[in-house]
Amino acid sequence: MFAIISDIHSNLEALQRVFDDIERRGIETVYCLGDIVGYGPQPAECLELIRQRAKISLCGNHDHAVFYEPLNFNVSAERAAFWTRSAVDEEQDPERRNRLWKFLGSLAPRVEIDGMLLVHGSPRKPINEYLFPDDVYANPSKLQSNFERMEQMTCFCGHTHVPGVFVDDPYFEPPEELGPSCRYTIGGEKVIINVGSIGQPRDRDPRASYVVVEGDEVEFVRVEYNIEVTAKLIRDNPYLDDFLAARLYSGK
Ligand code: ZN
């Protein structure tokens, strides 16, 4: 049994409540699909917690932007990326500062483990490509070529902050279509499973999203957290746009 988390976006309050939930379930193995930082107010704390608790951590586009440079970011995301860089640089303890930079620079773009592919974005463009639910209708060839690129039967991703399961028809099943247990059973077909976002969900449910995997069963989990704690830190930070606080309440 293991948990897969993604898109924390420096939201420590949400991340801690998710780790509480993971601990309560007795789960020891956690994989993180990236975007540990960006948008939110507590990057160093989130990096340190993920460094300690996640067995594997991937590189998301926001982690990449902070360590290298922001590419195709909007103004508020770019400002947040530069502020994140300075926040890690301002860590007082030089050992901790170096440890965080080293960790950020060591994140892998894609990992294969136990026959599963783990990426932040998509199988063919692991850091930056978005697979949106609407692509099923608007851009089915994008999904098809990603399924073709997969040598594995199962891929887990994040990036869009919208949880659910892509099958290669193509079709997208959101967790609410999976019945009251919110479980999907992996069968004989290829699937790309988006685990949703811990720190900035965008499916109109503001609770933190992650998945628990046990055998072939994938459970979509939501965890409530105190949004006001994170929102206030964002509003109090002149480098982070107030919109980034407001969107946490609406989950979009
Ligand atoms: Zn993200």
Tab-separated table of C-alpha atoms and ligand atoms in Angstrom:
chain	number	residue	atom	x	y	z
A	1	MET	CA	0.000	0.000	0.000
A	2	PHE	CA	1.293	3.450	-0.860
A	3	ALA	CA	0.119	7.039	-1.269
A	4	ILE	CA	0.739	9.344	-4.243
A	5	ILE	CA	0.622	13.094	-3.728
A	6	SER	CA	1.217	16.014	-6.083
A	7	ASP	CA	1.059	19.778	-6.534
A	8	ILE	CA	1.637	20.884	-2.966
A	9	HIS	CA	2.479	24.425	-4.062
A	10	SER	CA	4.030	25.527	-0.757
A	11	ASN	CA	0.772	24.938	1.125
A	12	LEU	CA	2.180	23.497	4.359
A	13	GLU	CA	-1.148	23.490	6.221
A	14	ALA	CA	-2.741	21.246	3.575
A	15	LEU	CA	0.363	19.041	3.321
A	16	GLN	CA	0.468	18.411	7.074
A	17	ARG	CA	-3.207	17.394	7.194
A	18	VAL	CA	-2.598	14.977	4.295
A	19	PHE	CA	0.402	13.434	6.060
A	20	ASP	CA	-1.801	13.068	9.195
A	21	ASP	CA	-4.313	11.161	7.055
A	22	ILE	CA	-1.579	9.012	5.492
A	23	GLU	CA	-0.191	8.189	8.951
A	24	ARG	CA	-3.647	7.359	10.330
A	25	ARG	CA	-4.001	4.783	7.547
A	26	GLY	CA	-0.634	3.246	8.475
A	27	ILE	CA	0.881	4.021	5.047
A	28	GLU	CA	4.660	4.305	5.024
A	29	THR	CA	5.479	4.732	1.339
A	30	VAL	CA	4.716	8.077	-0.296
A	31	TYR	CA	5.526	9.153	-3.858
A	32	CYS	CA	5.396	12.838	-4.791
A	33	LEU	CA	4.741	13.883	-8.411
A	34	GLY	CA	6.157	17.395	-8.147
A	35	ASP	CA	5.249	21.060	-7.870
A	36	ILE	CA	6.272	21.039	-4.235
A	37	VAL	CA	6.693	24.815	-4.514
A	38	GLY	CA	5.193	27.760	-6.428
A	39	TYR	CA	2.129	29.944	-5.675
A	40	GLY	CA	2.097	29.323	-1.906
A	41	PRO	CA	3.691	30.858	1.194
A	42	GLN	CA	5.837	28.115	2.818
A	43	PRO	CA	8.233	26.657	0.227
A	44	ALA	CA	11.166	25.756	2.507
A	45	GLU	CA	8.937	23.939	5.017
A	46	CYS	CA	7.235	21.945	2.260
A	47	LEU	CA	10.543	21.028	0.606
A	48	GLU	CA	11.935	19.817	3.928
A	49	LEU	CA	8.846	17.737	4.754
A	50	ILE	CA	8.729	16.117	1.306
A	51	ARG	CA	12.477	15.497	1.420
A	52	GLN	CA	12.031	13.620	4.692
A	53	ARG	CA	8.813	11.741	3.950
A	54	ALA	CA	8.606	10.966	0.235
A	55	LYS	CA	10.448	7.914	-1.101
A	56	ILE	CA	10.462	9.378	-4.625
A	57	SER	CA	9.968	13.021	-5.638
A	58	LEU	CA	9.558	14.202	-9.192
A	59	CYS	CA	10.224	17.587	-10.762
A	60	GLY	CA	7.199	19.711	-11.649
A	61	ASN	CA	7.197	22.799	-13.841
A	62	HIS	CA	7.185	25.089	-10.789
A	63	ASP	CA	10.101	23.250	-9.137
A	64	HIS	CA	11.909	23.514	-12.474
A	65	ALA	CA	11.111	27.252	-12.651
A	66	VAL	CA	12.534	27.927	-9.199
A	67	PHE	CA	15.706	25.885	-9.733
A	68	TYR	CA	16.329	26.876	-13.373
A	69	GLU	CA	14.056	29.583	-14.834
A	70	PRO	CA	10.315	30.151	-15.328
A	71	LEU	CA	9.224	29.276	-18.890
A	72	ASN	CA	5.818	30.413	-20.177
A	73	PHE	CA	4.646	31.481	-16.709
A	74	ASN	CA	1.989	34.135	-16.178
A	75	VAL	CA	2.978	37.236	-14.197
A	76	SER	CA	1.796	36.084	-10.773
A	77	ALA	CA	3.276	32.587	-11.177
A	78	GLU	CA	6.609	34.090	-12.252
A	79	ARG	CA	6.643	36.521	-9.331
A	80	ALA	CA	5.858	33.626	-6.977
A	81	ALA	CA	8.707	31.583	-8.490
A	82	PHE	CA	11.249	34.363	-7.946
A	83	TRP	CA	9.974	34.974	-4.406
A	84	THR	CA	10.232	31.211	-3.712
A	85	ARG	CA	13.856	31.289	-4.830
A	86	SER	CA	14.634	34.159	-2.464
A	87	ALA	CA	12.731	32.483	0.404
A	88	VAL	CA	14.909	29.363	0.122
A	89	ASP	CA	18.003	31.567	-0.186
A	90	GLU	CA	17.073	33.412	2.989
A	91	GLU	CA	17.102	30.230	5.083
A	92	GLN	CA	19.379	31.150	8.000
A	93	ASP	CA	20.959	27.743	8.559
A	94	PRO	CA	23.438	27.277	5.667
A	95	GLU	CA	23.297	23.505	6.008
A	96	ARG	CA	19.516	23.479	5.646
A	97	ARG	CA	19.703	25.962	2.756
A	98	ASN	CA	22.176	23.787	0.852
A	99	ARG	CA	20.158	20.678	1.620
A	100	LEU	CA	16.988	22.269	0.177
A	101	TRP	CA	18.725	23.493	-2.998
A	102	LYS	CA	20.365	20.107	-3.483
A	103	PHE	CA	17.002	18.384	-3.057
A	104	LEU	CA	15.280	20.757	-5.493
A	105	GLY	CA	18.038	20.132	-8.050
A	106	SER	CA	17.834	16.355	-7.646
A	107	LEU	CA	14.142	15.905	-8.524
A	108	ALA	CA	13.646	13.416	-11.369
A	109	PRO	CA	11.519	14.210	-14.463
A	110	ARG	CA	10.112	10.670	-14.708
A	111	VAL	CA	10.423	7.445	-12.741
A	112	GLU	CA	9.349	3.904	-13.473
A	113	ILE	CA	8.660	1.764	-10.434
A	114	ASP	CA	6.937	-1.622	-10.096
A	115	GLY	CA	5.657	-1.366	-13.684
A	116	MET	CA	4.112	2.080	-13.146
A	117	LEU	CA	5.184	5.305	-14.787
A	118	LEU	CA	5.278	8.386	-12.538
A	119	VAL	CA	5.359	11.868	-14.118
A	120	HIS	CA	4.242	15.385	-13.251
A	121	GLY	CA	2.685	16.328	-16.612
A	122	SER	CA	2.279	13.602	-19.232
A	123	PRO	CA	4.040	10.422	-20.440
A	124	ARG	CA	5.564	12.150	-23.495
A	125	LYS	CA	6.342	15.525	-21.867
A	126	PRO	CA	6.831	14.678	-18.197
A	127	ILE	CA	7.356	18.170	-16.792
A	128	ASN	CA	5.172	20.484	-18.825
A	129	GLU	CA	2.314	18.936	-20.809
A	130	TYR	CA	-1.243	19.275	-19.444
A	131	LEU	CA	-3.727	16.437	-19.946
A	132	PHE	CA	-7.093	18.134	-19.384
A	133	PRO	CA	-10.413	16.284	-19.006
A	134	ASP	CA	-11.686	18.307	-22.015
A	135	ASP	CA	-8.880	16.906	-24.205
A	136	VAL	CA	-11.011	13.760	-24.479
A	137	TYR	CA	-13.239	15.777	-26.865
A	138	ALA	CA	-11.093	18.751	-27.837
A	139	ASN	CA	-7.796	17.006	-28.505
A	140	PRO	CA	-8.168	13.205	-28.472
A	141	SER	CA	-4.996	12.743	-30.549
A	142	LYS	CA	-2.958	14.298	-27.720
A	143	LEU	CA	-4.242	11.614	-25.347
A	144	GLN	CA	-3.829	8.856	-27.911
A	145	SER	CA	-0.210	9.711	-28.595
A	146	ASN	CA	0.471	9.767	-24.849
A	147	PHE	CA	-1.087	6.334	-24.440
A	148	GLU	CA	1.013	5.105	-27.360
A	149	ARG	CA	4.161	6.434	-25.726
A	150	MET	CA	3.445	4.473	-22.522
A	151	GLU	CA	5.277	1.176	-22.241
A	152	GLN	CA	3.589	0.671	-18.898
A	153	MET	CA	-0.101	-0.081	-18.316
A	154	THR	CA	-0.447	2.521	-15.575
A	155	CYS	CA	0.762	6.097	-15.354
A	156	PHE	CA	0.204	8.479	-12.441
A	157	CYS	CA	0.396	12.236	-13.030
A	158	GLY	CA	-0.578	15.617	-11.569
A	159	HIS	CA	-0.132	19.116	-13.077
A	160	THR	CA	-3.766	20.055	-13.968
A	161	HIS	CA	-4.891	19.858	-10.312
A	162	VAL	CA	-7.960	17.903	-11.498
A	163	PRO	CA	-8.136	14.305	-10.193
A	164	GLY	CA	-9.533	11.425	-12.243
A	165	VAL	CA	-8.810	8.558	-14.611
A	166	PHE	CA	-8.083	8.725	-18.352
A	167	VAL	CA	-8.713	5.515	-20.273
A	168	ASP	CA	-7.558	5.182	-23.872
A	169	ASP	CA	-11.023	5.365	-25.599
A	170	PRO	CA	-10.219	8.210	-24.759
A	171	TYR	CA	-12.495	8.932	-21.810
A	172	PHE	CA	-12.096	10.750	-18.484
A	173	GLU	CA	-13.711	9.522	-15.284
A	174	PRO	CA	-13.774	12.021	-12.411
A	175	PRO	CA	-13.780	10.526	-8.881
A	176	GLU	CA	-17.480	11.375	-8.362
A	177	GLU	CA	-18.347	8.961	-11.184
A	178	LEU	CA	-16.646	6.128	-9.336
A	179	GLY	CA	-19.382	5.636	-6.754
A	180	PRO	CA	-19.400	6.434	-3.030
A	181	SER	CA	-16.107	4.624	-2.344
A	182	CYS	CA	-14.256	6.806	-4.904
A	183	ARG	CA	-12.238	3.755	-5.948
A	184	TYR	CA	-11.014	2.771	-9.385
A	185	THR	CA	-9.905	-0.792	-10.118
A	186	ILE	CA	-7.027	-1.014	-12.574
A	187	GLY	CA	-7.849	-3.749	-15.099
A	188	GLY	CA	-6.462	-4.859	-18.445
A	189	GLU	CA	-6.412	-1.456	-20.133
A	190	LYS	CA	-3.948	1.376	-20.095
A	191	VAL	CA	-4.793	4.198	-17.715
A	192	ILE	CA	-3.391	7.612	-16.866
A	193	ILE	CA	-4.470	8.560	-13.359
A	194	ASN	CA	-4.326	12.147	-12.148
A	195	VAL	CA	-4.021	12.282	-8.353
A	196	GLY	CA	-5.191	15.904	-8.053
A	197	SER	CA	-3.543	18.632	-5.991
A	198	ILE	CA	-2.770	18.942	-2.289
A	199	GLY	CA	-2.253	22.677	-2.161
A	200	GLN	CA	-4.438	24.223	-4.883
A	201	PRO	CA	-7.274	21.942	-6.119
A	202	ARG	CA	-9.049	23.122	-9.283
A	203	ASP	CA	-12.053	20.780	-9.511
A	204	ARG	CA	-14.306	23.055	-7.413
A	205	ASP	CA	-13.656	20.967	-4.304
A	206	PRO	CA	-11.267	22.964	-2.098
A	207	ARG	CA	-10.170	19.974	-0.016
A	208	ALA	CA	-6.659	18.559	-0.545
A	209	SER	CA	-6.601	15.662	-3.037
A	210	TYR	CA	-4.367	12.574	-3.187
A	211	VAL	CA	-4.631	8.829	-3.877
A	212	VAL	CA	-4.020	5.639	-1.940
A	213	VAL	CA	-3.044	2.558	-3.975
A	214	GLU	CA	-3.534	-0.953	-2.627
A	215	GLY	CA	-3.018	-3.751	-5.152
A	216	ASP	CA	-5.171	-2.837	-8.173
A	217	GLU	CA	-7.383	-0.442	-6.208
A	218	VAL	CA	-6.859	3.301	-6.434
A	219	GLU	CA	-8.786	5.323	-3.856
A	220	PHE	CA	-9.276	9.056	-4.447
A	221	VAL	CA	-9.050	10.779	-1.061
A	222	ARG	CA	-10.028	14.319	-0.022
A	223	VAL	CA	-8.785	15.928	3.182
A	224	GLU	CA	-10.110	19.082	4.793
A	225	TYR	CA	-7.624	21.621	6.087
A	226	ASN	CA	-7.712	25.134	7.511
A	227	ILE	CA	-7.635	27.175	4.293
A	228	GLU	CA	-7.591	30.452	6.226
A	229	VAL	CA	-4.118	29.693	7.651
A	230	THR	CA	-2.576	29.430	4.158
A	231	ALA	CA	-4.732	32.180	2.640
A	232	LYS	CA	-3.690	34.668	5.322
A	233	LEU	CA	0.014	33.926	4.758
A	234	ILE	CA	-0.511	34.543	1.032
A	235	ARG	CA	-2.421	37.814	1.602
A	236	ASP	CA	0.269	38.987	4.039
A	237	ASN	CA	3.020	38.285	1.488
A	238	PRO	CA	3.482	41.229	-0.911
A	239	TYR	CA	5.073	38.990	-3.562
A	240	LEU	CA	2.133	36.596	-3.746
A	241	ASP	CA	-1.028	37.708	-5.576
A	242	ASP	CA	-4.213	37.837	-3.399
A	243	PHE	CA	-5.973	35.869	-6.135
A	244	LEU	CA	-3.817	32.895	-5.120
A	245	ALA	CA	-5.461	33.030	-1.663
A	246	ALA	CA	-9.016	33.530	-2.985
A	247	ARG	CA	-8.872	30.545	-5.339
A	248	LEU	CA	-8.117	28.169	-2.446
A	249	TYR	CA	-11.655	28.695	-1.072
A	250	SER	CA	-13.385	27.965	-4.367
A	251	GLY	CA	-11.081	25.169	-5.472
A	252	LYS	CA	-10.500	26.487	-8.959
B	1	ZN	ZN	0.841	22.442	-10.082
